[in-house]
CSV table of C-alpha atoms in Angstrom, one decimal:
chain,number,residue,atom,x,y,z
A,96,MET,CA,11.0,15.3,-6.3
A,97,ASN,CA,10.4,13.1,-9.9
A,98,ASN,CA,10.8,9.8,-7.7
A,99,LEU,CA,8.1,11.3,-5.0
A,100,ILE,CA,6.2,12.2,-7.9
A,101,ALA,CA,5.8,8.3,-8.8
A,102,ALA,CA,5.3,7.4,-5.4
A,103,ILE,CA,2.2,9.7,-5.2
A,104,ILE,CA,1.3,8.1,-8.8
A,105,GLY,CA,1.0,4.5,-6.8
A,106,PHE,CA,-0.4,5.7,-3.8
A,107,ILE,CA,-3.7,7.1,-5.8
A,108,VAL,CA,-3.6,4.1,-7.8
A,109,ALA,CA,-3.7,1.9,-4.5
A,110,PHE,CA,-7.1,4.4,-3.2
A,111,MET,CA,-8.7,4.1,-7.4
A,112,VAL,CA,-8.2,0.3,-7.7
A,113,LEU,CA,-10.4,0.5,-4.2
A,114,VAL,CA,-12.7,2.8,-5.0
A,115,ASN,CA,-13.8,1.4,-8.6
A,116,GLY,CA,-13.6,-2.0,-7.3
A,117,ILE,CA,-16.4,-1.4,-5.4
A,118,LEU,CA,-18.6,0.6,-8.3
A,119,THR,CA,-18.2,-2.5,-10.2
A,120,GLY,CA,-20.1,-4.0,-7.0
A,121,TYR,CA,-22.5,-2.0,-7.4
A,122,THR,CA,-22.7,-2.1,-11.5
A,123,ASP,CA,-20.6,-4.4,-13.7
A,124,LEU,CA,-17.1,-4.7,-15.3
A,125,TYR,CA,-18.9,-2.9,-18.5
A,126,MET,CA,-20.9,-0.5,-17.1
A,127,SER,CA,-18.4,0.8,-14.4
A,128,SER,CA,-16.1,1.5,-16.9
A,129,ILE,CA,-18.1,3.9,-18.6
A,130,ILE,CA,-19.4,5.5,-15.4
A,131,ILE,CA,-15.6,5.6,-14.8
A,132,HIS,CA,-14.9,7.1,-18.1
A,133,ILE,CA,-18.3,9.6,-18.0
A,134,VAL,CA,-16.7,11.1,-14.3
A,135,GLY,CA,-13.2,11.5,-15.7
A,136,LEU,CA,-14.3,13.6,-18.5
A,137,VAL,CA,-16.2,15.8,-17.0
A,138,CYS,CA,-13.2,16.7,-14.3
A,139,ILE,CA,-10.7,17.1,-17.1
A,140,THR,CA,-13.3,19.3,-18.8
A,141,ILE,CA,-13.6,21.6,-15.6
A,142,VAL,CA,-9.8,21.5,-15.8
A,143,ILE,CA,-9.7,23.1,-19.2
A,144,ILE,CA,-12.3,25.8,-18.8
A,145,VAL,CA,-11.1,26.9,-15.3
A,146,GLY,CA,-7.7,27.0,-16.6
A,147,LYS,CA,-8.4,28.3,-20.1
A,148,HIS,CA,-6.7,25.5,-21.7
A,149,LYS,CA,-7.1,25.7,-25.5
A,150,ILE,CA,-7.9,22.3,-27.4
A,151,LYS,CA,-6.1,22.6,-30.9
A,152,ASN,CA,-4.0,20.8,-33.2
A,153,LEU,CA,-5.8,17.3,-32.9
A,154,LYS,CA,-5.5,16.6,-36.8
A,155,ALA,CA,-1.9,17.2,-36.8
A,156,VAL,CA,-1.1,14.4,-34.3
A,157,PRO,CA,-0.4,10.9,-36.0
A,158,LEU,CA,-3.5,8.7,-35.0
A,159,PHE,CA,-1.7,6.0,-32.8
A,160,LEU,CA,-1.1,8.5,-30.2
A,161,TYR,CA,-4.7,8.8,-29.2
A,162,ALA,CA,-4.4,5.1,-28.6
A,163,GLY,CA,-3.4,5.4,-24.8
A,164,GLY,CA,-7.4,5.5,-23.9
A,165,ILE,CA,-8.2,2.5,-25.3
A,166,LEU,CA,-5.2,0.4,-24.6
A,167,GLY,CA,-6.5,1.8,-20.8
A,168,VAL,CA,-9.7,0.2,-21.6
A,169,SER,CA,-8.0,-3.0,-22.8
A,170,ASN,CA,-6.1,-3.5,-19.6
A,171,VAL,CA,-9.0,-4.1,-17.4
A,172,VAL,CA,-11.1,-6.3,-19.9
A,173,LEU,CA,-8.0,-8.3,-20.5
A,174,SER,CA,-7.4,-8.8,-16.9
A,175,ASN,CA,-10.8,-9.5,-16.0
A,176,LEU,CA,-10.4,-12.2,-18.9
A,177,CYS,CA,-7.8,-14.2,-17.2
A,178,PHE,CA,-9.0,-13.6,-13.3
A,179,THR,CA,-11.5,-16.5,-14.1
A,180,GLU,CA,-8.8,-18.9,-15.4
A,181,LEU,CA,-5.8,-18.0,-13.2
A,182,GLY,CA,-7.1,-16.4,-10.1
A,183,VAL,CA,-6.0,-12.6,-9.3
A,184,SER,CA,-2.9,-13.0,-7.9
A,185,LEU,CA,-1.2,-15.0,-10.7
A,186,THR,CA,-3.2,-12.6,-13.2
A,187,LEU,CA,-2.0,-9.5,-11.1
A,188,ALA,CA,1.8,-11.1,-10.7
A,189,LEU,CA,1.9,-11.7,-14.8
A,190,GLY,CA,0.4,-8.3,-15.0
A,191,GLN,CA,3.3,-6.6,-13.4
A,192,VAL,CA,5.7,-9.1,-15.2
A,193,GLY,CA,4.5,-7.1,-18.4
A,194,GLN,CA,5.1,-3.9,-17.0
A,195,PHE,CA,8.4,-4.7,-16.4
A,196,LEU,CA,9.4,-6.4,-19.2
A,197,ALA,CA,7.7,-3.9,-21.9
A,198,SER,CA,9.6,-1.0,-19.3
A,199,ALA,CA,13.0,-2.4,-19.3
A,200,VAL,CA,13.2,-3.4,-23.2
A,201,ILE,CA,11.6,0.4,-23.7
A,202,ASP,CA,14.1,2.1,-21.6
A,203,HIS,CA,16.9,-0.5,-23.3
A,204,TYR,CA,16.4,0.5,-26.7
A,205,GLY,CA,14.6,4.0,-25.9
A,206,LEU,CA,11.6,2.9,-27.9
A,207,LEU,CA,8.5,5.1,-28.7
A,208,GLY,CA,10.6,8.7,-27.9
A,209,LEU,CA,11.8,8.0,-24.7
A,210,LYS,CA,15.7,8.6,-23.7
A,211,LYS,CA,17.6,5.7,-24.3
A,212,ILE,CA,18.8,4.1,-20.8
A,213,PRO,CA,21.3,1.3,-21.5
A,214,PHE,CA,20.7,-2.1,-18.9
A,215,ASN,CA,23.2,-1.6,-16.0
A,216,LYS,CA,23.7,-5.3,-15.5
A,217,LYS,CA,25.0,-4.7,-11.7
A,218,LYS,CA,21.0,-4.0,-11.3
A,219,ILE,CA,20.5,-7.6,-11.9
A,220,TRP,CA,21.3,-9.0,-8.5
A,221,GLY,CA,19.0,-6.2,-7.2
A,222,LEU,CA,16.0,-6.9,-9.6
A,223,LEU,CA,16.4,-10.6,-8.3
A,224,ILE,CA,16.1,-9.1,-4.6
A,225,VAL,CA,12.8,-7.2,-5.9
A,226,SER,CA,11.5,-10.2,-7.7
A,227,ILE,CA,11.9,-12.9,-5.2
A,228,GLY,CA,9.8,-10.2,-2.6
A,229,ILE,CA,6.9,-10.0,-5.7
A,230,ILE,CA,6.5,-13.7,-5.3
A,231,ILE,CA,6.5,-13.9,-2.0
A,232,MET,CA,4.2,-11.5,-1.8
A,233,MET,CA,1.5,-12.1,-4.5
A,234,PHE,CA,1.3,-16.2,-3.3
A,235,GLU,CA,1.0,-16.0,0.2
B,28,MET,CA,-1.2,-20.8,-21.8
B,29,LEU,CA,-3.0,-18.3,-23.7
B,30,TYR,CA,-4.5,-16.6,-20.7
B,31,ILE,CA,-0.6,-16.4,-19.0
B,32,ILE,CA,0.0,-14.6,-22.2
B,33,LEU,CA,-3.2,-12.0,-22.0
B,34,ALA,CA,-1.8,-11.6,-18.4
B,35,ILE,CA,1.3,-10.5,-19.4
B,36,VAL,CA,-0.2,-8.7,-22.2
B,37,SER,CA,-2.1,-6.5,-20.4
B,38,GLY,CA,0.5,-5.3,-18.1
B,39,LEU,CA,2.4,-4.0,-21.6
B,40,SER,CA,-1.0,-2.3,-22.1
B,41,ILE,CA,-0.8,-0.2,-18.8
B,42,ILE,CA,3.4,1.3,-20.6
B,43,LEU,CA,2.2,1.3,-23.5
B,44,SER,CA,-1.4,3.6,-22.7
B,45,ARG,CA,1.2,5.9,-20.3
B,46,ILE,CA,3.8,6.2,-22.6
B,47,LEU,CA,1.7,7.2,-25.8
B,48,ASN,CA,-0.5,9.7,-23.5
B,49,ALA,CA,2.7,11.5,-22.5
B,50,ASN,CA,3.8,11.6,-26.1
B,51,LEU,CA,0.4,13.2,-27.0
B,52,ALA,CA,0.7,15.5,-24.0
B,53,ILE,CA,4.3,16.8,-25.6
B,54,LYS,CA,1.8,17.7,-28.5
B,55,ILE,CA,-1.3,19.2,-27.4
B,56,GLY,CA,-0.6,19.9,-24.2
B,57,MET,CA,-0.7,17.7,-20.8
B,58,TYR,CA,-4.7,18.4,-20.1
B,59,GLN,CA,-5.7,18.3,-23.6
B,60,SER,CA,-3.7,14.8,-23.5
B,61,THR,CA,-6.2,13.8,-20.7
B,62,PHE,CA,-9.2,14.8,-22.1
B,63,MET,CA,-8.3,13.1,-25.4
B,64,ASN,CA,-7.2,9.9,-23.4
B,65,TYR,CA,-10.9,9.9,-21.5
B,66,VAL,CA,-13.0,10.6,-24.9
B,67,TRP,CA,-11.1,7.8,-25.8
B,68,GLY,CA,-11.6,5.2,-23.1
B,69,LEU,CA,-15.6,6.3,-23.2
B,70,LEU,CA,-15.8,5.6,-26.7
B,71,THR,CA,-14.1,2.1,-26.1
B,72,SER,CA,-15.9,1.7,-22.7
B,73,ILE,CA,-19.1,2.3,-24.5
B,74,ILE,CA,-18.6,0.1,-27.8
B,75,LEU,CA,-17.5,-2.7,-25.3
B,76,LEU,CA,-20.9,-2.7,-23.5
B,77,LEU,CA,-22.7,-2.7,-26.6
B,78,PHE,CA,-20.8,-5.4,-27.8
B,79,MET,CA,-20.8,-7.8,-24.9
B,80,GLN,CA,-24.6,-6.9,-24.6
B,81,SER,CA,-24.0,-6.6,-20.6
B,82,GLY,CA,-26.9,-4.3,-20.4
B,83,PHE,CA,-27.1,-1.3,-17.9
B,84,ASN,CA,-26.6,-3.4,-14.5
B,85,VAL,CA,-26.7,-0.6,-11.9
B,86,THR,CA,-27.7,-1.0,-8.1
B,87,LYS,CA,-29.0,1.3,-6.5
B,88,GLY,CA,-28.0,3.0,-3.7
B,89,ILE,CA,-24.2,3.9,-5.3
B,90,PRO,CA,-22.3,5.6,-1.9
B,91,PHE,CA,-21.0,9.1,-3.5
B,92,TRP,CA,-17.7,8.4,-3.1
B,93,ALA,CA,-17.7,5.0,-5.2
B,94,TYR,CA,-17.8,7.7,-8.2
B,95,LEU,CA,-14.7,9.2,-7.2
B,96,GLY,CA,-12.5,6.8,-8.6
B,97,GLY,CA,-12.5,8.2,-12.5
B,98,MET,CA,-11.2,11.5,-11.0
B,99,MET,CA,-8.8,9.8,-9.3
B,100,GLY,CA,-7.9,8.2,-12.6
B,101,VAL,CA,-7.2,12.0,-14.3
B,102,ILE,CA,-4.8,12.9,-11.5
B,103,VAL,CA,-3.2,10.0,-12.4
B,104,VAL,CA,-3.6,10.4,-16.4
B,105,THR,CA,-2.2,13.8,-16.3
B,106,LEU,CA,0.7,13.4,-13.4
B,107,SER,CA,2.1,10.0,-15.3
B,108,SER,CA,2.1,12.4,-18.3
B,109,TYR,CA,3.9,15.1,-16.9
B,110,ILE,CA,6.5,12.2,-15.2
B,111,THR,CA,7.3,10.0,-17.9
B,112,HIS,CA,9.8,11.7,-19.9
B,113,ARG,CA,11.5,12.7,-16.9
B,114,ILE,CA,12.6,9.3,-15.0
B,115,SER,CA,13.7,6.0,-16.0
B,116,ASN,CA,10.3,4.1,-17.6
B,117,PHE,CA,11.7,1.2,-15.5
B,118,ASN,CA,12.2,3.0,-12.6
B,119,LEU,CA,9.1,4.3,-12.9
B,120,THR,CA,6.9,1.1,-12.8
B,121,LEU,CA,8.8,-0.1,-9.9
B,122,LEU,CA,8.5,2.8,-7.8
B,123,ILE,CA,4.5,3.3,-8.8
B,124,PHE,CA,4.2,-1.1,-7.8
B,125,VAL,CA,6.3,-0.1,-4.3
B,126,SER,CA,3.9,2.7,-3.8
B,127,GLN,CA,0.9,1.1,-4.6
B,128,SER,CA,1.0,-2.1,-2.6
B,129,VAL,CA,2.8,-0.3,0.4
B,130,THR,CA,-0.5,1.7,0.3
B,131,ALA,CA,-2.9,-1.5,-0.1
B,132,ALA,CA,-1.1,-2.8,3.0
B,133,ILE,CA,-1.6,-0.5,4.9
B,134,ILE,CA,-5.3,0.5,3.7
B,135,ASP,CA,-6.3,-3.8,4.8
B,136,PHE,CA,-4.4,-2.9,7.4
B,137,LEU,CA,-6.8,-0.2,8.6
B,138,LEU,CA,-10.3,-1.6,7.2
B,139,GLY,CA,-9.8,-4.4,9.7
B,140,SER,CA,-7.4,-7.3,8.4
B,141,THR,CA,-4.5,-8.4,9.1
B,142,ILE,CA,-1.1,-7.6,7.1
B,143,SER,CA,0.2,-11.7,6.6
B,144,THR,CA,3.9,-12.2,7.6
B,145,SER,CA,4.5,-12.8,3.8
B,146,LYS,CA,3.3,-9.6,2.6
B,147,ILE,CA,5.9,-8.1,5.1
B,148,ILE,CA,8.6,-10.5,4.2
B,149,GLY,CA,7.8,-10.0,0.4
B,150,GLY,CA,8.1,-5.8,1.0
B,151,VAL,CA,10.8,-5.9,2.4
B,152,ALA,CA,12.6,-7.8,0.1
B,153,ILE,CA,11.2,-5.6,-2.7
B,154,ILE,CA,12.6,-2.3,-0.8
B,155,ILE,CA,16.0,-4.3,0.1
B,156,GLY,CA,16.3,-4.6,-4.1
B,157,LEU,CA,15.7,-1.5,-4.5
B,158,THR,CA,17.5,0.6,-2.6
B,159,VAL,CA,20.6,-1.4,-3.9
B,160,ASN,CA,19.8,-0.7,-7.7
B,161,ILE,CA,18.6,3.2,-6.4
B,162,ILE,CA,22.8,3.2,-4.9
B,163,ILE,CA,23.9,1.7,-8.5
B,164,ASP,CA,22.1,4.2,-10.2
B,165,HIS,CA,23.3,7.2,-8.4
B,166,ASN,CA,26.9,6.2,-9.6
B,167,ASP,CA,25.9,5.4,-13.5
B,168,PRO,CA,26.8,8.3,-15.4
B,169,ALA,CA,24.0,7.5,-18.0
B,170,MET,CA,21.5,7.9,-15.3
B,171,GLU,CA,22.5,11.2,-13.9
B,172,LYS,CA,19.5,12.8,-15.7
B,173,THR,CA,16.8,11.0,-15.4
B,174,VAL,CA,16.9,9.9,-11.5
């Protein structure tokens, strides 16, 4: 079930990237980011009102936990900076490398409150095959 | 070199963003966490627009569905907050990547472009490597509760 949810996230992300890209074509990077966040804010506000979810404890939470939204935007800006210098394929491939490295390190040491899952050395071969696949895919 | 590091950091920021939102969700609730993600994301976007002085570049005639990305983002952020503490973070990253790539390839195909041989070969390699590791995970006691 958990694996299915992960796959559903990837499925939606593929459509989201396409649709957001088209919106950016009609506007520009920064304007589209604002529009995307306004639409998102309206949607989640409706969910909260309809579901009668209470917003509380906001001040009891360490401030850095709110950085998620800022990091989400910074990702868009960073990758866009790189597109012009590195091209789309290399930027996306390197971004993917960054994602894999970060999540492997975080799993291995159990950082940021996540469950500690030491890296199983047997998986190195599978990862090698996956990496070769990604390289073939990104650079045709 | 600077741009290579920046591109890798952009990947890192996706992972950090996902985990911080998931940790926030534990403290204030899943939907509330998504709400705060969009509040801060909107503020950051507005500051960026003012800082870059790029102005209001909006062409007329945007189709209705082009606005739906924001809605999809809400689903993605909320589901990610839910799943992050229930699955190995590395497997989550890998599964999202594979599912996204396959879906994107199918969309490309349906929109009329052909799928290149390299994409098919690369895709098959990724699926083989994934399968090998999923089998290893199943035999690994440390993964019992996470996969």
